[in-house]
Coordinates of C-alpha atoms in Angstrom, one line a residue:
M1230 CA 103.5 119.8 110.9
S1231 CA 105.0 117.2 113.2
V1232 CA 107.0 114.2 112.1
F1233 CA 105.2 110.9 112.5
E1234 CA 105.6 108.5 115.5
V1235 CA 107.8 105.5 115.0
N1236 CA 104.9 103.2 115.7
D1237 CA 102.5 105.0 113.4
N1238 CA 103.1 102.5 110.6
Q1239 CA 103.5 105.3 108.2
Y1240 CA 106.3 103.7 106.3
T1241 CA 106.4 100.8 103.9
Q1242 CA 109.9 99.4 104.4
N1243 CA 112.9 99.9 106.6
Y1244 CA 116.5 98.7 106.6
N1245 CA 119.8 99.3 108.3
C1246 CA 122.2 101.9 107.0
V1247 CA 125.9 101.5 108.1
I1248 CA 127.9 104.7 108.5
I1249 CA 131.7 104.5 108.8
P1250 CA 133.7 107.4 110.4
E1251 CA 135.1 109.9 108.0
N1252 CA 138.4 110.4 110.0
G1253 CA 139.9 106.9 110.3
S1254 CA 139.3 103.3 111.3
S1255 CA 141.2 103.2 114.7
F1256 CA 141.2 105.7 117.6
K1257 CA 143.2 105.8 120.8
E1258 CA 141.8 107.2 124.0
G1259 CA 141.2 110.9 123.9
K1260 CA 140.5 110.9 120.1
R1261 CA 137.3 111.9 118.3
L1262 CA 135.1 109.9 116.0
R1263 CA 133.1 111.7 113.4
F1264 CA 130.1 110.2 111.5
N1265 CA 128.4 112.1 108.7
L1266 CA 124.9 111.3 107.5
D1267 CA 124.2 113.1 104.2
N1268 CA 120.8 114.4 103.3
Q1269 CA 120.2 111.3 101.1
T1270 CA 119.8 109.3 104.3
G1271 CA 116.2 110.4 104.3
F1272 CA 114.4 109.4 107.5
I1273 CA 115.8 107.3 110.4
D1274 CA 114.2 105.6 113.4
P1275 CA 116.6 106.8 116.2
N1276 CA 115.6 104.1 118.7
S1277 CA 117.0 101.4 116.4
S1278 CA 120.4 103.0 116.1
F1279 CA 123.5 101.7 117.7
L1280 CA 127.3 102.0 117.7
R1281 CA 129.4 98.9 117.0
F1282 CA 133.2 98.6 117.4
E1283 CA 136.1 96.5 118.6
I1284 CA 138.0 97.6 121.7
N1285 CA 141.7 96.5 121.8
R1286 CA 143.2 96.6 125.3
S1287 CA 147.0 96.6 126.0
G1288 CA 149.4 97.2 128.8
S1289 CA 149.6 95.9 132.3
G1290 CA 146.3 94.7 133.7
A1291 CA 144.6 94.7 130.3
S1292 CA 143.5 91.1 130.9
G1293 CA 141.4 92.2 133.8
C1294 CA 139.6 95.1 132.0
V1295 CA 136.9 93.6 129.8
P1296 CA 134.0 96.1 129.2
E1297 CA 130.6 94.4 129.2
P1298 CA 129.2 94.4 125.6
T1299 CA 126.0 96.3 126.0
S1300 CA 126.6 98.5 129.0
G1301 CA 130.2 99.0 130.1
G1302 CA 131.4 100.2 126.7
H1303 CA 129.6 103.5 127.2
A1304 CA 132.3 104.4 129.7
L1305 CA 134.6 105.1 126.7
L1306 CA 132.3 107.8 125.3
R1307 CA 133.0 111.0 127.2
D1308 CA 131.2 113.6 125.0
V1309 CA 128.6 113.2 122.3
M1310 CA 127.8 116.2 120.0
I1311 CA 125.2 116.2 117.2
Y1312 CA 125.1 118.9 114.4
S1313 CA 122.8 119.5 111.5
G1314 CA 124.3 119.6 108.0
D1315 CA 124.7 123.4 108.1
G1316 CA 126.6 123.2 111.4
T1317 CA 123.8 124.0 113.8
N1318 CA 124.4 122.5 117.2
L1319 CA 121.4 120.2 117.8
E1320 CA 122.8 118.6 121.0
E1321 CA 125.9 118.8 123.2
M1322 CA 125.9 116.0 125.7
L1323 CA 129.1 116.6 127.8
D1324 CA 130.2 113.8 130.2
Y1325 CA 127.7 111.5 128.4
N1326 CA 129.4 108.5 130.1
V1327 CA 128.6 109.9 133.6
W1328 CA 124.9 110.4 132.7
V1329 CA 124.6 106.9 131.1
N1330 CA 126.4 105.4 134.1
Q1331 CA 123.6 106.7 136.4
E1332 CA 120.8 106.0 133.9
L1333 CA 121.8 102.4 133.6
N1334 CA 122.3 102.0 137.3
L1335 CA 118.7 103.2 137.9
S1336 CA 117.1 101.5 134.9
N1337 CA 118.6 98.0 135.3
D1338 CA 117.1 95.5 137.7
K1339 CA 120.4 94.7 139.3
G1340 CA 122.0 98.1 138.8
Y1341 CA 124.8 99.2 136.5
K1342 CA 127.6 98.6 139.0
E1343 CA 126.5 95.1 139.8
T1344 CA 126.0 94.3 136.1
R1345 CA 129.5 95.4 135.3
N1346 CA 131.1 93.6 138.3
N1347 CA 129.4 90.4 137.4
I1348 CA 130.4 90.4 133.7
E1349 CA 133.3 92.6 132.9
G1350 CA 136.0 90.6 134.5
C1351 CA 135.2 87.5 132.6
I1352 CA 137.9 86.3 130.3
F1353 CA 136.2 84.0 127.8
H1354 CA 135.6 83.3 124.2
E1355 CA 133.1 81.1 122.4
D1356 CA 135.5 79.5 119.8
D1357 CA 136.5 76.6 121.9
T1358 CA 135.4 73.1 120.8
D1359 CA 132.8 72.9 123.6
D1360 CA 131.8 76.6 123.2
S1361 CA 133.4 77.4 126.5
L1362 CA 136.7 77.7 128.3
D1363 CA 137.5 75.9 131.5
I1364 CA 139.8 77.4 134.1
A1365 CA 142.8 75.5 132.8
D1366 CA 142.5 76.9 129.3
I1367 CA 142.6 80.4 130.7
V1368 CA 145.6 80.2 133.1
S1369 CA 147.9 77.4 131.9
N1370 CA 147.9 78.6 128.3
N1371 CA 148.5 82.2 129.3
Y1372 CA 145.2 82.9 127.6
S1373 CA 145.0 86.5 128.8
K1374 CA 148.1 87.7 127.0
A1375 CA 148.4 85.8 123.7
E1376 CA 146.6 83.4 121.4
A1377 CA 146.7 79.8 122.6
G1378 CA 145.4 76.6 121.1
G1379 CA 144.2 78.5 118.0
L1380 CA 141.8 80.5 120.1
K1381 CA 141.3 84.3 119.7
S1382 CA 142.7 86.6 122.3
P1383 CA 140.1 88.2 124.6
L1384 CA 142.2 91.4 124.6
T1385 CA 140.1 92.3 121.6
R1386 CA 136.3 92.4 122.2
K1387 CA 133.4 93.5 120.1
L1388 CA 130.9 95.9 121.6
C1389 CA 127.4 96.9 120.4
L1390 CA 126.0 100.0 122.2
P1391 CA 122.6 101.5 122.0
L1392 CA 122.8 105.3 122.1
Y1393 CA 121.1 107.2 124.9
G1394 CA 119.8 110.8 125.2
G1395 CA 118.1 113.3 122.9
L1396 CA 117.7 112.5 119.3
F1397 CA 118.6 108.8 119.8
K1398 CA 115.9 108.4 122.4
S1399 CA 113.2 110.2 120.5
N1400 CA 110.0 108.4 119.7
T1401 CA 109.6 110.2 116.4
V1402 CA 111.3 109.6 113.1
I1403 CA 114.1 112.1 112.5
P1404 CA 114.1 113.7 109.0
I1405 CA 117.8 113.8 108.1
T1406 CA 116.8 115.3 104.7
A1407 CA 115.1 118.3 106.4
L1408 CA 118.2 118.9 108.5
N1409 CA 120.3 118.9 105.4
G1410 CA 122.3 116.0 106.8
M1411 CA 123.6 115.3 110.3
R1412 CA 127.0 114.9 111.9
L1413 CA 127.7 112.9 115.0
D1414 CA 131.0 113.6 117.0
I1415 CA 132.0 111.3 119.8
Q1416 CA 134.9 112.3 122.0
L1417 CA 136.6 109.2 123.6
D1418 CA 137.6 109.5 127.3
D1419 CA 141.3 109.9 128.0
N1420 CA 141.0 108.6 131.5
V1421 CA 141.8 105.0 130.9
N1422 CA 141.2 103.7 134.4
R1423 CA 137.7 105.2 134.7
C1424 CA 136.8 103.7 131.3
L1425 CA 138.1 100.2 131.9
R1426 CA 137.9 99.6 135.7
A1427 CA 134.4 99.4 137.2
S1428 CA 134.8 96.4 139.4
T1429 CA 136.2 96.8 142.9
T1430 CA 137.1 93.0 142.9
L1431 CA 139.3 93.1 139.8
V1432 CA 142.2 95.0 141.4
D1433 CA 141.6 94.3 145.0
A1434 CA 144.6 92.8 146.9
K1435 CA 144.3 89.0 147.2
D1436 CA 145.2 87.0 150.3
V1437 CA 147.8 84.4 150.0
V1438 CA 148.2 81.2 152.0
N1439 CA 150.3 81.6 155.1
I1440 CA 153.7 80.1 154.3
D1441 CA 157.1 79.6 156.0
L1442 CA 159.9 80.0 153.4
S1443 CA 162.6 80.6 156.0
G1444 CA 164.4 77.4 154.9
S1445 CA 163.3 77.2 151.3
N1446 CA 163.8 78.8 147.9
S1447 CA 160.5 79.5 146.2
N1448 CA 159.1 81.8 143.5
Y1449 CA 155.5 80.6 143.9
L1450 CA 152.6 82.4 145.5
V1451 CA 149.2 80.7 146.2
L1452 CA 146.0 82.6 146.5
K1453 CA 143.7 81.5 149.2
S1454 CA 141.2 78.9 147.9
T1455 CA 137.7 78.2 149.2
A1456 CA 139.1 75.7 151.7
D1457 CA 141.4 78.4 153.1
G1458 CA 138.7 81.0 153.5
G1459 CA 139.4 82.5 150.1
C1460 CA 137.5 82.2 146.7
D1461 CA 136.8 79.4 144.4
P1462 CA 139.7 79.1 141.8
A1463 CA 137.0 79.2 139.1
D1464 CA 136.3 82.7 140.1
I1465 CA 139.7 83.8 138.7
K1466 CA 137.7 84.9 135.7
T1467 CA 136.3 87.7 137.7
H1468 CA 138.8 88.1 140.5
L1469 CA 142.2 88.5 138.9
A1470 CA 143.3 91.8 137.2
Y1471 CA 146.7 90.7 136.0
G1472 CA 148.1 88.1 133.6
V1473 CA 151.5 86.8 132.6
G1474 CA 153.9 89.7 132.0
D1475 CA 152.2 92.0 134.4
V1476 CA 153.7 93.3 137.6
I1477 CA 152.4 92.5 141.1
T1478 CA 153.4 93.8 144.5
F1479 CA 154.1 91.4 147.4
D1480 CA 155.8 92.1 150.7
S1481 CA 156.6 95.7 149.6
N1482 CA 158.5 94.4 146.5
D1483 CA 157.6 94.2 142.8
Y1484 CA 157.6 90.9 140.9
N1485 CA 156.9 90.0 137.3
V1486 CA 154.3 87.3 136.7
A1487 CA 155.8 84.3 134.9
S1488 CA 152.8 81.9 134.9
I1489 CA 149.4 81.4 136.5
Q1490 CA 147.9 78.0 137.0
V1491 CA 145.4 76.1 139.0
G1492 CA 146.5 73.0 141.0
K1493 CA 147.2 71.5 144.3
P1494 CA 149.8 73.7 146.1
N1495 CA 151.6 70.8 147.8
V1496 CA 152.3 69.2 144.4
V1497 CA 153.3 72.2 142.4
C1498 CA 155.2 74.1 145.1
P1499 CA 156.0 71.7 148.1
P1500 CA 156.7 74.5 150.6
Y1501 CA 152.9 75.1 150.6
T1502 CA 150.5 72.9 152.5
G1503 CA 147.0 72.1 151.6
T1504 CA 145.4 69.7 149.2
A1505 CA 142.5 71.8 147.7
D1506 CA 143.0 73.3 144.2
A1507 CA 144.1 76.9 144.3
V1508 CA 145.4 79.6 142.0
I1509 CA 149.2 79.4 141.9
I1510 CA 151.2 82.4 140.6
Q1511 CA 154.9 82.0 139.6
V1512 CA 157.1 85.0 139.4
S1513 CA 160.2 85.4 137.2
Q1514 CA 162.5 86.4 140.0
A1515 CA 164.6 83.6 141.5
S1516 CA 162.9 83.4 144.8
F1517 CA 161.3 85.4 147.6
P1518 CA 163.2 86.5 150.7
K1519 CA 163.6 83.5 153.1
K1520 CA 161.1 84.2 155.9
A1521 CA 157.7 83.3 157.2
Y1522 CA 154.7 85.1 155.6
T1523 CA 151.5 85.6 157.4
D1524 CA 148.4 87.3 156.1
E1525 CA 150.3 88.9 153.2
K1526 CA 148.5 90.1 150.1
I1527 CA 149.2 90.1 146.4
A1528 CA 148.4 93.5 145.0
Y1529 CA 148.1 94.6 141.4
K1530 CA 150.6 97.3 140.4
D1531 CA 149.5 100.0 138.0
D1532 CA 152.5 101.0 135.9
G1533 CA 150.5 103.5 133.8
S1534 CA 150.8 101.3 130.6
L1535 CA 147.1 100.3 130.4
S1536 CA 145.6 101.6 127.2
Y1537 CA 142.8 101.0 124.8
E1538 CA 142.0 101.5 121.1
V1539 CA 138.6 101.6 119.4
A1540 CA 138.9 99.9 116.0
N1541 CA 136.5 99.5 113.1
P1542 CA 133.7 101.6 114.5
V1543 CA 130.4 101.9 112.6
L1544 CA 127.2 103.7 113.3
V1545 CA 124.2 101.6 112.4
V1546 CA 120.9 103.6 111.8
R1547 CA 117.5 102.2 110.8
K1548 CA 116.4 104.0 107.7
V1549 CA 112.6 104.2 107.1
V1550 CA 110.7 105.0 103.9
P1551 CA 107.4 106.7 104.5
Q1552 CA 104.4 106.1 102.3
P1553 CA 104.5 108.3 99.2
Q1554 CA 101.5 110.5 100.2
Y1555 CA 103.0 111.2 103.6
L1556 CA 106.4 112.0 102.0
N1557 CA 104.9 114.4 99.5
A1558 CA 102.9 116.2 102.3
M1559 CA 106.1 116.6 104.3
I1560 CA 108.1 118.0 101.4
K1561 CA 105.3 120.4 100.7
K1562 CA 105.2 121.5 104.3
L1563 CA 109.0 121.9 104.5
S1564 CA 108.9 124.2 101.4
G1565 CA 106.2 126.3 103.0
S1566 CA 105.8 127.1 106.7
G1567 CA 108.3 124.4 107.8
M1568 CA 108.1 121.8 110.6
S1569 CA 109.2 121.3 114.2
F1570 CA 109.6 118.5 116.7
D1571 CA 110.6 118.1 120.3
I1572 CA 113.3 115.9 121.8
R1573 CA 114.1 115.3 125.5
S1574 CA 117.8 116.1 126.0
F1575 CA 120.2 117.2 128.7
N1576 CA 123.0 119.7 129.3
N1577 CA 125.8 119.4 131.9
L1578 CA 126.5 122.6 133.9
K1579 CA 129.8 121.9 135.7
N1580 CA 131.0 123.5 139.0
A1581 CA 133.8 122.9 141.4
V1582 CA 133.6 122.8 145.2
S1583 CA 136.8 123.4 147.3
S1584 CA 138.2 120.7 149.6
D1585 CA 137.7 122.8 152.8
A1586 CA 134.1 123.7 152.2
L1587 CA 131.6 122.6 154.9
Q1588 CA 128.8 124.1 152.8
S1589 CA 128.5 125.1 149.2
A1590 CA 126.0 127.1 147.1
T1591 CA 126.5 126.2 143.5
L1592 CA 124.9 128.6 141.0
L1593 CA 123.6 126.9 138.0
N1594 CA 123.7 129.1 134.9
S1595 CA 120.7 127.6 133.3
F1596 CA 119.4 128.9 130.0
H1597 CA 116.6 126.4 129.6
S1598 CA 113.0 127.5 129.0
R1599 CA 111.4 124.0 129.4
A1600 CA 113.4 122.3 132.1
L1601 CA 112.2 118.9 133.4
A1602 CA 114.6 117.9 136.2
L1603 CA 117.9 118.8 137.9
C1604 CA 120.2 115.8 138.5
S1605 CA 123.5 116.7 140.1
I1606 CA 126.3 114.0 140.2
Q1607 CA 129.2 114.9 142.5
Q1608 CA 132.6 113.3 142.1
S1609 CA 135.9 113.6 143.8
Q1610 CA 138.6 115.5 141.8
S1611 CA 141.4 113.6 143.7
N1612 CA 140.2 110.0 143.4
N1613 CA 143.1 107.9 142.2
N1614 CA 141.8 104.7 143.7
L1615 CA 141.9 102.0 141.0
E1616 CA 139.3 100.0 143.0
D1617 CA 136.7 102.6 142.4
N1618 CA 134.5 103.4 139.4
L1619 CA 135.4 107.0 138.7
L1620 CA 132.2 107.6 136.7
R1621 CA 129.9 107.2 139.7
G1622 CA 128.5 109.8 141.9
T1623 CA 130.0 109.9 145.4
N1624 CA 128.6 111.3 148.7
E1625 CA 131.8 113.0 149.8
S1626 CA 130.6 113.4 153.4
A1627 CA 127.5 115.3 152.3
L1628 CA 125.0 115.8 155.2
N1629 CA 122.0 117.2 153.2
Y1630 CA 121.1 119.2 150.1
V1631 CA 118.4 121.5 148.8
Y1632 CA 117.8 123.5 145.7
N1633 CA 116.9 127.2 145.7
I1634 CA 114.9 128.3 142.6
K1635 CA 113.4 131.8 142.1
G1636 CA 114.3 132.6 145.7
K1637 CA 112.4 129.6 147.1
Q1638 CA 113.8 126.5 148.7
V1639 CA 112.7 123.2 147.0
P1640 CA 111.8 120.9 148.5
S1641 CA 110.6 122.8 151.5
R1642 CA 113.1 121.1 153.8
R1643 CA 116.6 119.8 153.2
V1644 CA 117.0 116.3 151.9
N1645 CA 118.8 114.3 154.5
L1646 CA 121.9 112.2 153.5
T1647 CA 123.1 111.2 156.9
R1648 CA 122.6 107.5 156.3
Y1649 CA 125.1 107.5 153.4
N1650 CA 128.0 108.7 155.6
I1651 CA 129.2 105.2 156.4
N1652 CA 132.1 103.1 155.0
T1653 CA 130.6 101.0 152.2
G1654 CA 133.9 100.0 150.6
G1655 CA 133.9 96.5 152.1
N1656 CA 132.2 93.3 151.2
N1657 CA 130.0 93.2 154.3
V1658 CA 126.4 92.4 153.3
L1659 CA 125.0 94.6 155.9
D1660 CA 127.0 97.5 154.5
R1661 CA 125.8 96.8 151.0
N1662 CA 122.2 96.7 152.0
I1663 CA 121.8 99.6 154.4
S1664 CA 118.4 101.2 154.7
N1665 CA 118.2 104.2 152.3
D1666 CA 116.7 107.5 153.3
V1667 CA 113.1 107.6 152.0
E1668 CA 113.1 111.3 151.1
H1669 CA 116.3 111.1 149.0
I1670 CA 115.0 108.0 147.2
S1671 CA 111.7 109.7 146.5
E1672 CA 113.5 112.8 145.0
T1673 CA 115.8 110.5 142.9
D1674 CA 112.8 108.5 141.6
K1675 CA 110.7 111.6 140.6
A1676 CA 113.6 113.5 139.0
W1677 CA 114.9 110.7 136.8
R1678 CA 111.5 109.6 135.8
N1679 CA 110.7 113.1 134.7
A1680 CA 114.0 113.1 132.8
G1681 CA 112.7 110.1 130.8
V1682 CA 114.5 107.3 132.6
V1683 CA 112.6 104.2 133.5
V1684 CA 113.5 103.7 137.2
R1685 CA 113.6 100.0 138.2
N1686 CA 116.4 99.9 140.7
L1687 CA 116.7 102.1 143.8
R1688 CA 118.8 99.8 145.9
N1689 CA 122.3 100.6 147.1
Q1690 CA 122.2 104.3 146.2
Q1691 CA 125.2 104.9 148.4
Y1692 CA 127.3 103.5 145.6
N1693 CA 126.1 106.0 143.0
I1694 CA 124.5 109.1 144.5
S1695 CA 122.9 112.0 142.7
Y1696 CA 121.2 115.1 144.2
D1697 CA 118.0 115.4 142.3
R1698 CA 114.9 117.5 141.9
S1699 CA 111.9 117.2 139.6
L1700 CA 110.8 120.5 138.2
S1701 CA 107.3 119.6 137.1
N1702 CA 104.4 117.2 137.4
Y1703 CA 102.3 115.5 134.8
G1704 CA 104.6 116.1 131.9
G1705 CA 105.0 119.8 132.4
S1706 CA 108.2 121.9 132.5
M1707 CA 109.7 125.0 134.2
D1708 CA 111.3 128.0 132.7
L1709 CA 114.7 128.4 134.4
R1710 CA 115.7 131.6 132.6
G1711 CA 116.3 134.2 135.2
A1712 CA 115.4 131.7 138.0
N1713 CA 119.0 131.6 139.3
P1714 CA 118.8 128.0 140.5
Q1715 CA 121.3 127.0 143.2
L1716 CA 122.3 123.6 144.6
Q1717 CA 123.1 124.0 148.3
V1718 CA 124.9 121.2 150.1
Q1719 CA 126.1 120.9 153.7
Y1720 CA 129.1 118.6 154.5
T1721 CA 130.2 116.9 157.7
A1722 CA 133.8 117.4 156.7
G1723 CA 135.8 119.1 154.0
G1724 CA 137.3 116.1 152.4
N1725 CA 138.3 116.1 148.7
A1726 CA 138.0 118.8 146.1
K1727 CA 134.8 118.0 144.3
L1728 CA 133.4 118.4 140.8
V1729 CA 129.6 118.7 140.5
N1730 CA 128.0 117.7 137.2
T1731 CA 124.5 119.1 137.2
F1732 CA 122.6 117.6 134.3
V1733 CA 119.6 119.7 133.3
S1734 CA 117.0 117.5 131.6
H1735 CA 114.9 119.6 129.3
L1736 CA 112.7 119.7 126.2
R1737 CA 114.5 121.0 123.1
N1738 CA 112.6 122.1 120.0
I1739 CA 114.1 121.7 116.5
N1740 CA 112.4 123.9 113.9
V1741 CA 113.2 123.6 110.2
S1742 CA 111.9 126.2 107.7
P1743 CA 113.0 127.7 104.4
Q1744 CA 113.1 131.2 105.9
N1745 CA 115.3 130.4 109.0
G1746 CA 116.9 127.1 108.2
V1747 CA 117.5 124.9 111.3
V1748 CA 116.7 126.7 114.6
V1749 CA 117.1 125.0 118.0
S1750 CA 115.4 126.4 121.2
T1751 CA 116.1 125.1 124.7

């Protein structure tokens, strides 16, 4: 007997059930949250479940790290494990945030990276009298570091995250009673930078106005405004990673930020010329060395103090109550031959590739009997660049790739990646919109669709590359047991040591019976 579909209208009422973690109310990075659903929970609609919490940021640069409420917060969730009440492992989704990063990048119209870049740097709150904050509110009142004018500090932000993968993407009602309860463990990521920094613009060095201080004492720096070939001062909400009290680097020296304001440079700090409004940064040091400065940049300095805390987390699940006749039939079935249902899940098979390798053959120790797709996301193990999103897949000078399954090469020819071997780190529009290789785009589209991801965006794949292969057509699957699948990649240069996360999307069956209890087959 199968459980009923969510849209079968087999229930008479539904309501939210709020679960609080059993092991605390606040969690620093690297800690684990644990939610327990007892068998009295009954039946839940998994697609209506979500995680809600507050994130408190602290340390240098915290004002420029604002996770977007419905997407970016997933970066905090490194591993997600789900167990039945008797301890049976129902799912083990390791590097969940890497998978979700790619899924959201492909399934959003603008792409995950662009969505986060456009929203996460914003420092705002809706408690102002006009339901908004102008630029003066933010900078002159030191809004990024403390409460000002009775307003709440944006260093605390509420997030509401839908859950992805497996049970929580199932289109069937999950019988928690039959599983004798359920436990959800969430491991928070301890890599703070990759959790909170997604935007390349937040920590990018900013140009200052050319200035001659050879005869003057000054402790002011002025960012280039639109009139000087820079950015609009209003864009400070998305283009400044530091606030008052943080440390910046200028002319190879470190300085403490004393104030940030917007105004006319020739009024606030007479040594500067120009009449257009600009962002003016004052440092606490007495003055800068007396000399002329040309094309210097202000850079954010990472002192390692950036941290986050998850506070007051709750798991909200939608509880449904079936009609009495259906409930009685299910109870009767459970006490007899039992019941089973399928979910679409994934496992991460990790492998490392050395820095000097010009070609690699990564053996995937797959144990999956109903595999749908292989999605390999490659990352550098030595990426310490704060301007990069460390969750994304990188090309790492790959020339091409192919899978070998059951001794056969699939696809029949190597997938060319030559067009991705260009420098896409700048802001050049032509770089951002290079023509993508059709074969790689086709493989990406087929694999992720078969993995259950609705693919809407295939632009700019050079920013978030995965090496993919669909294993079936028309809803079928492949038995990978004994198939010895390999991912073979050729590189143009050795480069960095690499970590390859190969996510095997597969169908997983959960069977519940009085004789065997809860049995999971993959």
